[in-house]
mmCIF file with all atom_site columns, C-alpha atoms in Angstrom:
data_model
loop_
_atom_site.group_PDB
_atom_site.id
_atom_site.type_symbol
_atom_site.label_atom_id
_atom_site.label_alt_id
_atom_site.label_comp_id
_atom_site.label_asym_id
_atom_site.label_entity_id
_atom_site.label_seq_id
_atom_site.pdbx_PDB_ins_code
_atom_site.Cartn_x
_atom_site.Cartn_y
_atom_site.Cartn_z
_atom_site.occupancy
_atom_site.B_iso_or_equiv
_atom_site.pdbx_formal_charge
_atom_site.auth_seq_id
_atom_site.auth_comp_id
_atom_site.auth_asym_id
_atom_site.auth_atom_id
_atom_site.pdbx_PDB_model_num
ATOM 1   C CA . MET A 1 1   ? 5.934   -1.350  18.734  1.00 0.00 ? 1   MET A CA 1
ATOM 2   C CA . GLN A 1 2   ? 3.540   -0.373  16.057  1.00 0.00 ? 2   GLN A CA 1
ATOM 3   C CA . VAL A 1 3   ? 4.544   0.030   12.013  1.00 0.00 ? 3   VAL A CA 1
ATOM 4   C CA . LEU A 1 4   ? 2.845   1.412   9.723   1.00 0.00 ? 4   LEU A CA 1
ATOM 5   C CA . LEU A 1 5   ? 3.931   0.726   6.085   1.00 0.00 ? 5   LEU A CA 1
ATOM 6   C CA . LEU A 1 6   ? 3.003   2.291   2.868   1.00 0.00 ? 6   LEU A CA 1
ATOM 7   C CA . ASN A 1 7   ? 3.529   0.973   -0.101  1.00 0.00 ? 7   ASN A CA 1
ATOM 8   C CA . GLU A 1 8   ? 1.290   0.981   -3.725  1.00 0.00 ? 8   GLU A CA 1
ATOM 9   C CA . PHE A 1 9   ? 1.033   -2.708  -4.088  1.00 0.00 ? 9   PHE A CA 1
ATOM 10  C CA . PHE A 1 10  ? 0.972   -5.314  -1.364  1.00 0.00 ? 10  PHE A CA 1
ATOM 11  C CA . TYR A 1 11  ? -0.097  -9.155  -0.702  1.00 0.00 ? 11  TYR A CA 1
ATOM 12  C CA . PRO A 1 12  ? -1.709  -11.270 -2.042  1.00 0.00 ? 12  PRO A CA 1
ATOM 13  C CA . ASP A 1 13  ? -0.140  -9.195  -5.246  1.00 0.00 ? 13  ASP A CA 1
ATOM 14  C CA . ARG A 1 14  ? 2.956   -11.141 -6.215  1.00 0.00 ? 14  ARG A CA 1
ATOM 15  C CA . GLN A 1 15  ? 3.946   -9.596  -9.525  1.00 0.00 ? 15  GLN A CA 1
ATOM 16  C CA . GLY A 1 16  ? 5.485   -6.685  -8.643  1.00 0.00 ? 16  GLY A CA 1
ATOM 17  C CA . GLY A 1 17  ? 9.181   -6.421  -6.993  1.00 0.00 ? 17  GLY A CA 1
ATOM 18  C CA . THR A 1 18  ? 8.011   -4.056  -4.011  1.00 0.00 ? 18  THR A CA 1
ATOM 19  C CA . ALA A 1 19  ? 4.894   -5.873  -3.149  1.00 0.00 ? 19  ALA A CA 1
ATOM 20  C CA . THR A 1 20  ? 6.891   -8.844  -2.596  1.00 0.00 ? 20  THR A CA 1
ATOM 21  C CA . ALA A 1 21  ? 10.081  -6.809  -0.250  1.00 0.00 ? 21  ALA A CA 1
ATOM 22  C CA . THR A 1 22  ? 7.107   -4.907  1.634   1.00 0.00 ? 22  THR A CA 1
ATOM 23  C CA . ALA A 1 23  ? 5.366   -8.275  2.347   1.00 0.00 ? 23  ALA A CA 1
ATOM 24  C CA . ASN A 1 24  ? 8.510   -9.821  3.454   1.00 0.00 ? 24  ASN A CA 1
ATOM 25  C CA . ILE A 1 25  ? 9.950   -6.907  6.310   1.00 0.00 ? 25  ILE A CA 1
ATOM 26  C CA . ALA A 1 26  ? 6.087   -6.768  7.166   1.00 0.00 ? 26  ALA A CA 1
ATOM 27  C CA . SER A 1 27  ? 6.282   -10.380 8.138   1.00 0.00 ? 27  SER A CA 1
ATOM 28  C CA . THR A 1 28  ? 9.802   -10.011 9.626   1.00 0.00 ? 28  THR A CA 1
ATOM 29  C CA . LEU A 1 29  ? 8.996   -7.097  11.507  1.00 0.00 ? 29  LEU A CA 1
ATOM 30  C CA . HIS A 1 30  ? 5.640   -8.642  13.174  1.00 0.00 ? 30  HIS A CA 1
ATOM 31  C CA . HIS A 1 31  ? 7.038   -12.577 13.392  1.00 0.00 ? 31  HIS A CA 1
ATOM 32  C CA . GLY A 1 32  ? 10.777  -11.490 14.031  1.00 0.00 ? 32  GLY A CA 1
ATOM 33  C CA . GLU A 1 33  ? 10.175  -8.688  15.740  1.00 0.00 ? 33  GLU A CA 1
ATOM 34  C CA . GLY A 1 34  ? 6.645   -8.662  17.610  1.00 0.00 ? 34  GLY A CA 1
ATOM 35  C CA . ALA A 1 35  ? 5.334   -5.759  16.282  1.00 0.00 ? 35  ALA A CA 1
ATOM 36  C CA . LYS A 1 36  ? 1.927   -4.764  15.321  1.00 0.00 ? 36  LYS A CA 1
ATOM 37  C CA . VAL A 1 37  ? 2.180   -4.297  11.594  1.00 0.00 ? 37  VAL A CA 1
ATOM 38  C CA . THR A 1 38  ? -0.326  -1.723  9.669   1.00 0.00 ? 38  THR A CA 1
ATOM 39  C CA . VAL A 1 39  ? 0.143   -1.407  6.259   1.00 0.00 ? 39  VAL A CA 1
ATOM 40  C CA . ILE A 1 40  ? -2.088  0.933   4.185   1.00 0.00 ? 40  ILE A CA 1
ATOM 41  C CA . THR A 1 41  ? -2.244  -0.062  0.220   1.00 0.00 ? 41  THR A CA 1
ATOM 42  C CA . SER A 1 42  ? -3.741  0.695   -2.649  1.00 0.00 ? 42  SER A CA 1
ATOM 43  C CA . CYS A 1 43  ? -7.062  -1.976  -3.536  1.00 0.00 ? 43  CYS A CA 1
ATOM 44  C CA . HIS A 1 44  ? -5.578  -2.906  -7.614  1.00 0.00 ? 44  HIS A CA 1
ATOM 45  C CA . ALA A 1 45  ? -2.863  -5.532  -8.380  1.00 0.00 ? 45  ALA A CA 1
ATOM 46  C CA . TYR A 1 46  ? 0.300   -4.652  -10.484 1.00 0.00 ? 46  TYR A CA 1
ATOM 47  C CA . ARG A 1 47  ? -0.742  -6.043  -13.995 1.00 0.00 ? 47  ARG A CA 1
ATOM 48  C CA . ASP A 1 48  ? -4.176  -6.783  -13.381 1.00 0.00 ? 48  ASP A CA 1
ATOM 49  C CA . ALA A 1 49  ? -6.491  -3.961  -14.022 1.00 0.00 ? 49  ALA A CA 1
ATOM 50  C CA . GLU A 1 50  ? -9.679  -6.186  -13.090 1.00 0.00 ? 50  GLU A CA 1
ATOM 51  C CA . ILE A 1 51  ? -8.303  -7.663  -9.359  1.00 0.00 ? 51  ILE A CA 1
ATOM 52  C CA . ARG A 1 52  ? -9.918  -5.455  -6.822  1.00 0.00 ? 52  ARG A CA 1
ATOM 53  C CA . TYR A 1 53  ? -8.618  -6.717  -3.461  1.00 0.00 ? 53  TYR A CA 1
ATOM 54  C CA . ALA A 1 54  ? -10.579 -6.481  0.257   1.00 0.00 ? 54  ALA A CA 1
ATOM 55  C CA . ALA A 1 55  ? -11.011 -3.320  1.433   1.00 0.00 ? 55  ALA A CA 1
ATOM 56  C CA . ASN A 1 56  ? -9.902  -4.102  4.973   1.00 0.00 ? 56  ASN A CA 1
ATOM 57  C CA . GLU A 1 57  ? -8.131  -8.340  5.664   1.00 0.00 ? 57  GLU A CA 1
ATOM 58  C CA . GLU A 1 58  ? -5.709  -9.560  8.139   1.00 0.00 ? 58  GLU A CA 1
ATOM 59  C CA . TRP A 1 59  ? -2.551  -11.619 6.657   1.00 0.00 ? 59  TRP A CA 1
ATOM 60  C CA . ASN A 1 60  ? -0.565  -13.665 9.451   1.00 0.00 ? 60  ASN A CA 1
ATOM 61  C CA . GLY A 1 61  ? -1.493  -10.872 12.002  1.00 0.00 ? 61  GLY A CA 1
ATOM 62  C CA . ILE A 1 62  ? -0.372  -8.130  9.962   1.00 0.00 ? 62  ILE A CA 1
ATOM 63  C CA . ALA A 1 63  ? -3.575  -5.531  9.215   1.00 0.00 ? 63  ALA A CA 1
ATOM 64  C CA . ILE A 1 64  ? -3.955  -4.698  5.572   1.00 0.00 ? 64  ILE A CA 1
ATOM 65  C CA . HIS A 1 65  ? -6.710  -1.624  4.732   1.00 0.00 ? 65  HIS A CA 1
ATOM 66  C CA . ARG A 1 66  ? -6.616  -0.654  0.703   1.00 0.00 ? 66  ARG A CA 1
ATOM 67  C CA . VAL A 1 67  ? -7.913  2.366   -0.560  1.00 0.00 ? 67  VAL A CA 1
ATOM 68  C CA . SER A 1 68  ? -9.665  3.229   -3.531  1.00 0.00 ? 68  SER A CA 1
ATOM 69  C CA . SER A 1 69  ? -7.912  4.837   -6.137  1.00 0.00 ? 69  SER A CA 1
ATOM 70  C CA . PRO A 1 70  ? -7.621  5.348   -10.075 1.00 0.00 ? 70  PRO A CA 1
ATOM 71  C CA . ASN A 1 71  ? -5.802  2.447   -11.981 1.00 0.00 ? 71  ASN A CA 1
ATOM 72  C CA . TRP A 1 72  ? -2.933  3.633   -13.878 1.00 0.00 ? 72  TRP A CA 1
ATOM 73  C CA . LEU A 1 73  ? -2.256  0.814   -15.750 1.00 0.00 ? 73  LEU A CA 1
ATOM 74  C CA . ARG A 1 74  ? -2.156  1.244   -19.816 1.00 0.00 ? 74  ARG A CA 1
ATOM 75  C CA . LYS A 1 75  ? -2.612  4.447   -19.759 1.00 0.00 ? 75  LYS A CA 1
ATOM 76  C CA . GLY A 1 76  ? 0.026   7.865   -20.237 1.00 0.00 ? 76  GLY A CA 1
ATOM 77  C CA . THR A 1 77  ? 2.081   9.378   -18.167 1.00 0.00 ? 77  THR A CA 1
ATOM 78  C CA . LEU A 1 78  ? 0.111   12.467  -16.941 1.00 0.00 ? 78  LEU A CA 1
ATOM 79  C CA . TRP A 1 79  ? -2.908  10.057  -16.008 1.00 0.00 ? 79  TRP A CA 1
ATOM 80  C CA . ARG A 1 80  ? -0.275  8.175   -13.897 1.00 0.00 ? 80  ARG A CA 1
ATOM 81  C CA . PHE A 1 81  ? 0.946   11.034  -11.826 1.00 0.00 ? 81  PHE A CA 1
ATOM 82  C CA . LEU A 1 82  ? -2.392  12.145  -11.402 1.00 0.00 ? 82  LEU A CA 1
ATOM 83  C CA . ALA A 1 83  ? -3.515  8.434   -10.408 1.00 0.00 ? 83  ALA A CA 1
ATOM 84  C CA . ASN A 1 84  ? -0.065  7.952   -7.888  1.00 0.00 ? 84  ASN A CA 1
ATOM 85  C CA . PHE A 1 85  ? -1.122  11.507  -6.697  1.00 0.00 ? 85  PHE A CA 1
ATOM 86  C CA . LEU A 1 86  ? -4.677  10.200  -5.484  1.00 0.00 ? 86  LEU A CA 1
ATOM 87  C CA . LEU A 1 87  ? -3.354  7.098   -4.317  1.00 0.00 ? 87  LEU A CA 1
ATOM 88  C CA . ALA A 1 88  ? -1.348  9.020   -1.479  1.00 0.00 ? 88  ALA A CA 1
ATOM 89  C CA . VAL A 1 89  ? -4.065  11.295  -0.784  1.00 0.00 ? 89  VAL A CA 1
ATOM 90  C CA . ALA A 1 90  ? -5.989  7.870   0.023   1.00 0.00 ? 90  ALA A CA 1
ATOM 91  C CA . VAL A 1 91  ? -3.414  6.695   1.831   1.00 0.00 ? 91  VAL A CA 1
ATOM 92  C CA . THR A 1 92  ? -2.864  10.024  3.939   1.00 0.00 ? 92  THR A CA 1
ATOM 93  C CA . ARG A 1 93  ? -6.973  9.724   4.587   1.00 0.00 ? 93  ARG A CA 1
ATOM 94  C CA . ARG A 1 94  ? -6.569  6.520   5.626   1.00 0.00 ? 94  ARG A CA 1
ATOM 95  C CA . ALA A 1 95  ? -3.684  6.904   7.465   1.00 0.00 ? 95  ALA A CA 1
ATOM 96  C CA . LEU A 1 96  ? -5.028  9.575   10.114  1.00 0.00 ? 96  LEU A CA 1
ATOM 97  C CA . SER A 1 97  ? -7.572  7.501   10.725  1.00 0.00 ? 97  SER A CA 1
ATOM 98  C CA . LEU A 1 98  ? -5.801  5.138   12.878  1.00 0.00 ? 98  LEU A CA 1
ATOM 99  C CA . THR A 1 99  ? -3.727  5.241   15.785  1.00 0.00 ? 99  THR A CA 1
ATOM 100 C CA . ARG A 1 100 ? -0.379  7.294   15.397  1.00 0.00 ? 100 ARG A CA 1
ATOM 101 C CA . PRO A 1 101 ? 2.173   4.690   14.787  1.00 0.00 ? 101 PRO A CA 1
ATOM 102 C CA . ASP A 1 102 ? 6.037   4.555   16.036  1.00 0.00 ? 102 ASP A CA 1
ATOM 103 C CA . MET A 1 103 ? 7.279   4.092   12.931  1.00 0.00 ? 103 MET A CA 1
ATOM 104 C CA . VAL A 1 104 ? 6.106   4.633   9.190   1.00 0.00 ? 104 VAL A CA 1
ATOM 105 C CA . LEU A 1 105 ? 8.142   3.088   6.476   1.00 0.00 ? 105 LEU A CA 1
ATOM 106 C CA . VAL A 1 106 ? 7.272   4.209   2.913   1.00 0.00 ? 106 VAL A CA 1
ATOM 107 C CA . THR A 1 107 ? 8.562   2.728   -0.375  1.00 0.00 ? 107 THR A CA 1
ATOM 108 C CA . THR A 1 108 ? 9.271   5.115   -3.257  1.00 0.00 ? 108 THR A CA 1
ATOM 109 C CA . ALA A 1 109 ? 6.453   3.378   -5.365  1.00 0.00 ? 109 ALA A CA 1
ATOM 110 C CA . PRO A 1 110 ? 4.903   5.846   -6.063  1.00 0.00 ? 110 PRO A CA 1
ATOM 111 C CA . LEU A 1 111 ? 7.124   8.745   -6.061  1.00 0.00 ? 111 LEU A CA 1
ATOM 112 C CA . THR A 1 112 ? 4.223   10.823  -4.522  1.00 0.00 ? 112 THR A CA 1
ATOM 113 C CA . LEU A 1 113 ? 3.408   8.013   -1.559  1.00 0.00 ? 113 LEU A CA 1
ATOM 114 C CA . PRO A 1 114 ? 6.175   9.784   0.939   1.00 0.00 ? 114 PRO A CA 1
ATOM 115 C CA . MET A 1 115 ? 3.620   12.903  0.949   1.00 0.00 ? 115 MET A CA 1
ATOM 116 C CA . ALA A 1 116 ? 1.194   11.022  2.780   1.00 0.00 ? 116 ALA A CA 1
ATOM 117 C CA . ALA A 1 117 ? 4.114   9.845   5.861   1.00 0.00 ? 117 ALA A CA 1
ATOM 118 C CA . ALA A 1 118 ? 4.991   13.764  6.299   1.00 0.00 ? 118 ALA A CA 1
ATOM 119 C CA . SER A 1 119 ? 0.974   13.908  7.899   1.00 0.00 ? 119 SER A CA 1
#
């Protein structure tokens, strides 16, 4: 089974709750269920605007694809919504370039990310 997981933050970022939870889910699906797991996430760290993670890496057998998007840290609500919308567009573009998965898991962070799963 091929699983695509979409989340704004992911391993190695351990600052936000969803990054840790989705890393645990991905690891359980891969190691416990034998699924081929691919993650699409942002290249930013949750709390540190200076950190940018590698565009592509493999972590414990899980493929991680990171997309560029504006960093919304310390910005207003309108900027955060725009940054989240642009993240959803970037995630959609990357997802469409991958093999179609059997299952897509999407978190609610950010609220615009489920739009990427619909494609």
